[in-house]
Amino acid sequence: MFLDSLLTRNPELADAAAGLHRRGAVPPDTYVMDLDAIESNAALLAAEADRLGLTLWFVVKHLGRNPELIRAIARHIPKYAAIDASEARTLHAAGARAGNLGHLVQIPRRSLPGMLAWRPETVTVFDVDNARAVSDTARAQDFVQDVLVRVEGAEGAVYPGQEGGVPLGALDGFAAAVEKLPGVRIAGVTAFPCVLCDPVTGTPHPTANFELAVKARELLASRGHAGLKLSAPGATSMACLPLLASHGATHGEPGHALTGTTPLHARDAGRPEKPAYVYVTEVAHTLADGRPAVFGGGFYPRAHIGSALLPRTGLRLAVQDAPAENIDYYRLLDAPAPGHAVTAGDTALLAFRTQIFVTRSTVAVVAGLSSGSPRLTGLYDAQGRAL
């Protein structure tokens, strides 16, 4: 999906990754991350958001919750939105500040005391029960916690496994109940996804969920709540930020923009954000019909993989589809044309949409590419633990 963009915009990363694998410094099934490019992308996003009067909370699940990358991003975007409790702990340990906890995944009850002790800017709640739990914990710590109301998404506009939130028609009753809780204050609303990229052009556009969130904020404002935030996550990038501002959002949550890997980046290599990762694997064996099998572990069902580059020979081979319900021990490539040899151990480079935190991959961080002096600074697992 992103291989052409990577080879056009950041060939140095491809060369460095191939060299690291060839020397045995990184194993197959490794995402090699360009630390300099990620920090530069964060700086671009922060400056544009500031120009538009928006606040950003960064997201790192697709980066493998990597502490080196977290620290680089936080130098420009200080606060994060943590997808779940595990991610929040990694972000906190790396020194970043909590912007929003509990979205997309609610904070487990027994984790609330420790996480509220960090004094997050906001906590997302999906229902009155979760708001009450946050209130009770905040009261026990003698403070009032700001909460964002997760608005239930429009029909057909919510991903399976992400259901939940307050229906717009029930928001008045929800607000009346939460306003009686002494340990929380309604500070705004959120939904997901609020922005998606057009499948053909890659252009970001608002979803029905964004419209629901705007209506929810208006309803809460009519009840006397002032200064309400509206966080509108989904495809947050340089191209998306003006859209967020024009539709009334106060916050965006960049994730894939930090690595130059939103769907728009796959279709337009001229976007400001630079591609910042490449997947490195190797040929494990070749089938009798000539199709090479590469080691898996990092393939993601929504990856939209196109092809693989084998740097030793310069071959570019299509990657064959595989059912999502099967374990990705290997992934098959098309057989090369007659006369083109593929050998076990050959490096293969791919670039596609990923969520590293749900893989079993290694993450390698490379610094110094922007100055022509690349160096491997660390190897990590997919949850950000040093190897």
Coordinates of C-alpha atoms in Angstrom, one line a residue:
M1 CA 0.0 0.0 0.0
F2 CA 2.8 2.4 0.9
L3 CA 5.8 0.9 -0.8
D4 CA 5.8 3.3 -3.8
S5 CA 5.4 6.3 -1.4
L6 CA 8.3 5.0 0.8
L7 CA 10.7 4.4 -2.1
T8 CA 9.9 7.9 -3.5
R9 CA 10.0 9.9 -0.3
N10 CA 12.3 7.9 2.1
P11 CA 14.5 5.5 0.1
E12 CA 17.2 6.0 2.8
L13 CA 14.9 4.1 5.2
A14 CA 14.5 1.2 2.8
D15 CA 18.3 1.0 2.3
A16 CA 19.0 1.2 6.0
A17 CA 16.4 -1.5 6.8
A18 CA 17.7 -3.8 4.1
G19 CA 21.3 -3.3 5.4
L20 CA 20.3 -4.0 9.0
H21 CA 18.6 -7.3 8.0
R22 CA 21.4 -8.4 5.8
R23 CA 23.9 -7.9 8.6
G24 CA 21.7 -9.8 11.0
A25 CA 21.1 -6.7 13.2
V26 CA 17.3 -7.1 12.9
P27 CA 15.3 -10.4 12.5
P28 CA 12.6 -11.1 9.9
D29 CA 9.2 -9.8 11.0
T30 CA 10.6 -6.4 12.1
Y31 CA 9.1 -2.9 11.6
V32 CA 12.0 -0.5 11.1
M33 CA 11.0 3.0 12.3
D34 CA 12.6 6.3 11.2
L35 CA 12.8 8.3 14.4
D36 CA 13.8 11.5 12.7
A37 CA 10.9 11.4 10.2
I38 CA 8.4 10.6 13.0
E39 CA 9.6 13.6 15.1
S40 CA 9.5 15.8 12.0
N41 CA 6.0 14.7 11.2
A42 CA 4.9 15.5 14.8
A43 CA 6.4 19.0 14.6
L44 CA 4.5 19.7 11.3
L45 CA 1.2 18.5 12.8
A46 CA 1.7 20.5 16.0
A47 CA 2.5 23.7 14.1
E48 CA -0.5 23.4 11.8
A49 CA -2.8 22.5 14.7
D50 CA -1.6 25.6 16.6
R51 CA -2.2 27.8 13.5
L52 CA -5.8 26.5 13.3
G53 CA -6.5 26.8 17.1
L54 CA -6.7 23.0 17.6
T55 CA -5.2 20.8 20.3
L56 CA -3.7 17.4 19.5
W57 CA -3.5 14.2 21.6
F58 CA -1.2 11.7 19.9
V59 CA -1.9 8.0 19.5
V60 CA 0.8 5.3 19.4
K61 CA -1.0 1.9 19.1
H62 CA 0.1 1.4 15.5
L63 CA 3.7 2.3 16.5
G64 CA 3.9 -0.6 18.9
R65 CA 3.7 1.8 21.9
N66 CA 7.4 2.5 21.5
P67 CA 9.1 4.6 24.3
E68 CA 11.7 6.1 22.0
L69 CA 9.1 7.2 19.5
I70 CA 6.8 8.4 22.3
R71 CA 9.5 10.7 23.7
A72 CA 10.2 12.1 20.2
I73 CA 6.6 12.8 19.5
A74 CA 5.9 14.3 23.0
R75 CA 8.6 17.0 22.4
H76 CA 6.1 18.5 20.0
I77 CA 2.7 17.1 21.0
P78 CA 3.0 16.8 24.8
K79 CA -0.3 14.9 25.5
Y80 CA -1.6 11.6 24.4
A81 CA -4.9 9.8 24.0
A82 CA -4.4 6.2 25.3
I83 CA -6.4 3.5 23.5
D84 CA -6.4 1.2 26.6
A85 CA -5.0 0.8 30.0
S86 CA -1.8 -1.0 28.8
E87 CA -1.0 1.7 26.4
A88 CA -1.7 4.4 29.0
R89 CA 0.9 2.8 31.3
T90 CA 3.5 2.7 28.6
L91 CA 2.9 6.3 27.6
H92 CA 3.0 7.4 31.3
A93 CA 6.2 5.5 31.9
A94 CA 7.8 7.2 28.9
G95 CA 7.1 10.6 30.4
A96 CA 4.2 11.8 28.1
R97 CA 1.2 13.5 29.7
A98 CA -2.3 12.1 29.7
G99 CA -4.8 14.0 27.5
N100 CA -7.5 11.4 27.3
L101 CA -7.9 8.0 28.9
G102 CA -10.7 5.5 28.3
H103 CA -11.2 5.8 24.6
L104 CA -11.4 3.5 22.7
V105 CA -11.4 1.1 25.6
Q106 CA -12.9 2.0 29.0
I107 CA -10.6 2.1 32.0
P108 CA -11.0 -1.1 34.1
R109 CA -12.5 -0.3 37.5
R110 CA -9.4 -1.6 39.5
S111 CA -7.1 0.5 37.3
L112 CA -8.9 3.8 38.0
P113 CA -7.1 4.8 41.2
G114 CA -3.7 4.5 39.7
M115 CA -4.6 6.2 36.5
L116 CA -6.6 9.1 38.0
A117 CA -3.6 9.8 40.2
W118 CA -1.9 11.0 37.1
R119 CA -4.6 13.7 36.8
P120 CA -5.5 13.2 33.2
E121 CA -6.9 16.1 31.3
T122 CA -10.0 14.0 30.4
V123 CA -11.5 10.5 30.8
T124 CA -14.0 9.2 28.3
V125 CA -17.0 7.4 29.7
F126 CA -19.5 5.3 27.7
D127 CA -22.3 5.2 30.3
V128 CA -23.5 6.3 33.7
D129 CA -21.9 3.3 35.4
N130 CA -18.5 4.2 34.2
A131 CA -19.0 7.9 35.0
R132 CA -20.0 6.9 38.5
A133 CA -16.9 4.8 38.9
V134 CA -14.7 7.7 37.8
S135 CA -16.6 10.0 40.1
D136 CA -16.2 7.7 43.1
T137 CA -12.4 7.3 42.5
A138 CA -11.9 11.1 42.0
R139 CA -13.8 11.9 45.2
A140 CA -11.6 9.5 47.1
Q141 CA -8.6 11.4 45.8
D142 CA -10.3 14.7 46.6
F143 CA -10.6 16.2 43.1
V144 CA -13.1 16.5 40.3
Q145 CA -12.3 14.7 37.0
D146 CA -13.3 16.1 33.6
V147 CA -15.0 13.5 31.4
L148 CA -15.8 13.3 27.8
V149 CA -19.1 11.6 26.8
R150 CA -18.6 8.9 24.1
V151 CA -21.5 9.3 21.7
E152 CA -22.9 6.1 20.3
G153 CA -22.0 5.9 16.6
A154 CA -24.4 6.0 13.7
E155 CA -25.8 2.7 12.4
G156 CA -23.2 1.2 10.1
A157 CA -20.5 3.7 11.1
V158 CA -19.0 1.8 14.0
Y159 CA -16.3 -0.9 13.8
P160 CA -17.2 -4.3 15.3
G161 CA -15.6 -4.7 18.7
Q162 CA -15.9 -0.9 19.3
E163 CA -19.6 -0.7 20.1
G164 CA -20.8 1.5 23.0
G165 CA -21.5 5.0 24.0
V166 CA -24.5 7.2 24.8
P167 CA -27.2 7.4 22.1
L168 CA -28.0 10.9 21.2
G169 CA -31.6 10.4 22.1
A170 CA -30.6 9.3 25.6
L171 CA -28.0 12.1 26.2
D172 CA -30.3 14.4 28.1
G173 CA -31.1 11.7 30.7
F174 CA -27.4 10.7 30.8
A175 CA -26.4 14.3 31.5
A176 CA -29.0 14.7 34.2
A177 CA -27.6 11.7 36.0
V178 CA -23.9 12.6 35.6
E179 CA -24.5 16.2 36.7
K180 CA -25.5 14.8 40.1
L181 CA -22.1 13.0 40.5
P182 CA -19.8 15.1 42.7
G183 CA -16.5 13.7 41.4
V184 CA -16.9 14.4 37.6
R185 CA -17.6 17.4 35.4
I186 CA -18.9 17.0 31.8
A187 CA -16.1 18.6 29.7
G188 CA -17.0 17.5 26.2
V189 CA -17.9 14.8 23.7
T190 CA -16.1 12.3 21.4
A191 CA -17.0 9.6 18.9
F192 CA -15.2 7.3 16.5
P193 CA -14.5 7.3 13.7
C194 CA -15.3 11.0 13.0
V195 CA -13.3 11.2 9.8
L196 CA -12.6 8.6 7.2
C197 CA -10.6 8.7 3.9
D198 CA -12.4 8.1 0.6
P199 CA -11.5 4.6 -0.6
V200 CA -10.8 5.8 -4.1
T201 CA -9.1 9.2 -3.6
G202 CA -7.9 9.0 0.0
T203 CA -9.4 12.4 0.7
P204 CA -10.6 12.8 4.3
H205 CA -14.3 13.5 4.9
P206 CA -16.5 13.7 8.0
T207 CA -18.6 10.8 9.0
A208 CA -22.1 10.6 10.5
N209 CA -20.5 10.1 13.8
F210 CA -18.9 13.6 13.6
E211 CA -22.4 15.1 13.0
L212 CA -23.7 13.2 16.0
A213 CA -20.9 14.5 18.2
V214 CA -21.6 18.1 17.1
K215 CA -25.3 17.7 18.0
A216 CA -24.3 16.2 21.3
R217 CA -22.1 19.1 22.2
E218 CA -25.0 21.5 21.3
L219 CA -27.4 19.6 23.5
L220 CA -24.9 19.7 26.4
A221 CA -24.3 23.4 25.9
S222 CA -28.1 24.0 26.1
R223 CA -27.9 22.4 29.6
G224 CA -25.4 25.1 30.7
H225 CA -22.1 23.3 30.1
A226 CA -19.6 25.8 28.8
G227 CA -16.2 25.5 27.1
L228 CA -17.0 22.0 25.8
K229 CA -14.3 20.0 24.0
L230 CA -15.0 18.0 20.9
S231 CA -12.4 15.4 20.1
A232 CA -12.9 14.0 16.6
P233 CA -10.4 11.1 16.0
G234 CA -10.0 9.3 12.8
A235 CA -7.5 9.9 9.9
T236 CA -6.1 13.0 11.7
S237 CA -3.4 14.4 9.4
M238 CA -2.2 17.7 7.9
A239 CA -4.9 17.4 5.3
C240 CA -7.6 16.7 7.9
L241 CA -6.8 19.4 10.4
P242 CA -8.6 22.2 8.4
L243 CA -11.6 20.0 8.2
L244 CA -11.7 19.4 11.9
A245 CA -11.4 23.2 12.6
S246 CA -14.2 24.1 10.1
H247 CA -16.6 21.5 11.6
G248 CA -16.1 22.7 15.2
A249 CA -13.7 20.2 16.6
T250 CA -11.4 21.3 19.3
H251 CA -9.1 18.2 19.4
G252 CA -7.6 15.8 16.9
E253 CA -5.8 12.6 17.6
P254 CA -3.0 11.9 15.0
G255 CA -1.7 8.3 14.7
H256 CA -0.9 7.2 11.2
A257 CA -0.1 10.8 10.2
L258 CA 2.9 10.5 12.5
T259 CA 4.3 7.8 10.1
G260 CA 2.9 9.2 6.9
T261 CA 0.6 6.2 6.4
T262 CA -3.0 7.4 6.2
P263 CA -4.9 6.2 3.1
L264 CA -4.3 9.6 1.6
H265 CA -0.5 9.1 1.8
A266 CA -0.8 5.9 -0.2
R267 CA -2.4 7.9 -3.1
D268 CA -0.5 11.2 -2.9
A269 CA 3.2 11.0 -2.3
G270 CA 3.3 14.8 -2.0
R271 CA 1.6 15.0 1.4
P272 CA 3.8 16.8 3.9
E273 CA 4.2 13.9 6.3
K274 CA 7.1 11.6 5.4
P275 CA 6.7 7.8 5.3
A276 CA 8.5 6.6 8.4
Y277 CA 8.4 2.8 8.6
V278 CA 9.1 -0.3 6.6
Y279 CA 8.4 -3.9 7.3
V280 CA 11.4 -6.2 6.9
T281 CA 11.1 -10.0 6.5
E282 CA 12.9 -12.6 4.5
V283 CA 12.2 -15.5 2.2
A284 CA 11.8 -18.7 4.2
H285 CA 11.3 -21.2 1.4
T286 CA 10.0 -21.6 -2.1
L287 CA 7.0 -23.7 -3.1
A288 CA 7.3 -26.3 -5.9
D289 CA 5.4 -24.0 -8.2
G290 CA 8.0 -21.2 -7.6
R291 CA 6.1 -19.0 -5.2
P292 CA 8.4 -17.7 -2.4
A293 CA 7.0 -17.8 1.2
V294 CA 8.2 -15.0 3.5
F295 CA 8.1 -15.1 7.3
G296 CA 5.0 -13.5 8.8
G297 CA 4.0 -12.3 12.2
G298 CA 3.3 -8.6 11.3
F299 CA 0.6 -8.9 8.7
Y300 CA -2.6 -7.0 9.6
P301 CA -6.0 -7.9 8.1
R302 CA -6.7 -4.4 6.9
A303 CA -3.2 -3.9 5.5
H304 CA -4.0 -3.6 1.8
I305 CA -0.6 -5.0 0.9
G306 CA 0.4 -4.7 -2.8
S307 CA 3.9 -5.9 -3.3
A308 CA 7.3 -6.8 -1.8
L309 CA 10.7 -5.6 -2.9
L310 CA 13.7 -8.0 -2.8
P311 CA 16.7 -5.7 -2.7
R312 CA 19.3 -8.3 -3.6
T313 CA 17.9 -8.7 -7.1
G314 CA 15.6 -5.7 -7.3
L315 CA 12.6 -8.0 -7.9
R316 CA 9.2 -6.5 -7.1
L317 CA 6.7 -9.3 -6.5
A318 CA 3.0 -9.1 -5.8
V319 CA 1.9 -10.3 -2.3
Q320 CA -0.9 -12.8 -2.4
D321 CA -4.0 -12.4 -0.3
A322 CA -4.5 -14.5 2.8
P323 CA -7.6 -15.1 4.9
A324 CA -7.7 -13.0 8.1
E325 CA -8.9 -16.0 10.1
N326 CA -5.6 -17.9 9.6
I327 CA -2.3 -17.3 11.5
D328 CA 0.2 -15.5 9.4
Y329 CA 3.1 -17.9 9.8
Y330 CA 4.1 -17.1 6.2
R331 CA 2.8 -14.9 3.3
L332 CA 3.1 -16.0 -0.3
L333 CA 4.5 -13.9 -3.1
D334 CA 3.9 -14.4 -6.8
A335 CA 6.4 -16.6 -8.5
P336 CA 9.1 -14.6 -10.3
A337 CA 9.5 -14.7 -14.0
P338 CA 11.7 -17.5 -15.4
G339 CA 15.4 -16.7 -15.0
H340 CA 14.9 -14.6 -11.8
A341 CA 16.2 -16.5 -8.8
V342 CA 14.8 -16.1 -5.3
T343 CA 16.9 -17.6 -2.5
A344 CA 16.0 -18.6 1.1
G345 CA 17.3 -15.8 3.3
D346 CA 16.7 -13.0 0.8
T347 CA 15.6 -9.8 2.4
A348 CA 12.0 -8.6 1.6
L349 CA 10.7 -5.1 2.2
L350 CA 7.1 -4.2 2.4
A351 CA 5.1 -1.1 3.5
F352 CA 1.5 -1.4 4.4
R353 CA -1.1 -0.2 6.9
T354 CA -0.5 -1.8 10.3
Q355 CA -1.4 -1.8 14.0
I356 CA 1.8 -3.1 15.5
F357 CA 0.3 -3.6 18.9
V358 CA -1.8 -6.6 17.7
T359 CA 1.2 -8.3 15.9
R360 CA 4.0 -10.4 17.2
S361 CA 6.6 -8.3 15.4
T362 CA 9.9 -6.7 16.5
V363 CA 10.2 -2.9 16.3
A364 CA 13.6 -1.5 15.4
V365 CA 14.2 2.3 15.9
V366 CA 16.7 4.0 13.6
A367 CA 18.0 7.5 14.3
G368 CA 20.2 9.8 12.1
L369 CA 18.7 9.1 8.7
S370 CA 18.0 12.8 8.2
S371 CA 21.7 13.6 8.6
G372 CA 23.0 10.6 6.6
S373 CA 24.3 8.8 9.7
P374 CA 21.8 6.1 10.5
R375 CA 22.2 4.1 13.6
L376 CA 20.1 1.4 15.3
T377 CA 19.1 2.8 18.7
G378 CA 17.0 -0.1 20.0
L379 CA 14.9 -3.2 19.5
Y380 CA 11.5 -3.6 21.1
D381 CA 8.6 -6.0 21.1
A382 CA 5.2 -4.9 19.8
Q383 CA 4.2 -3.6 23.2
G384 CA 7.2 -1.3 23.6
R385 CA 9.3 -3.5 25.9
A386 CA 13.0 -3.4 25.2
L387 CA 14.6 -6.6 23.8

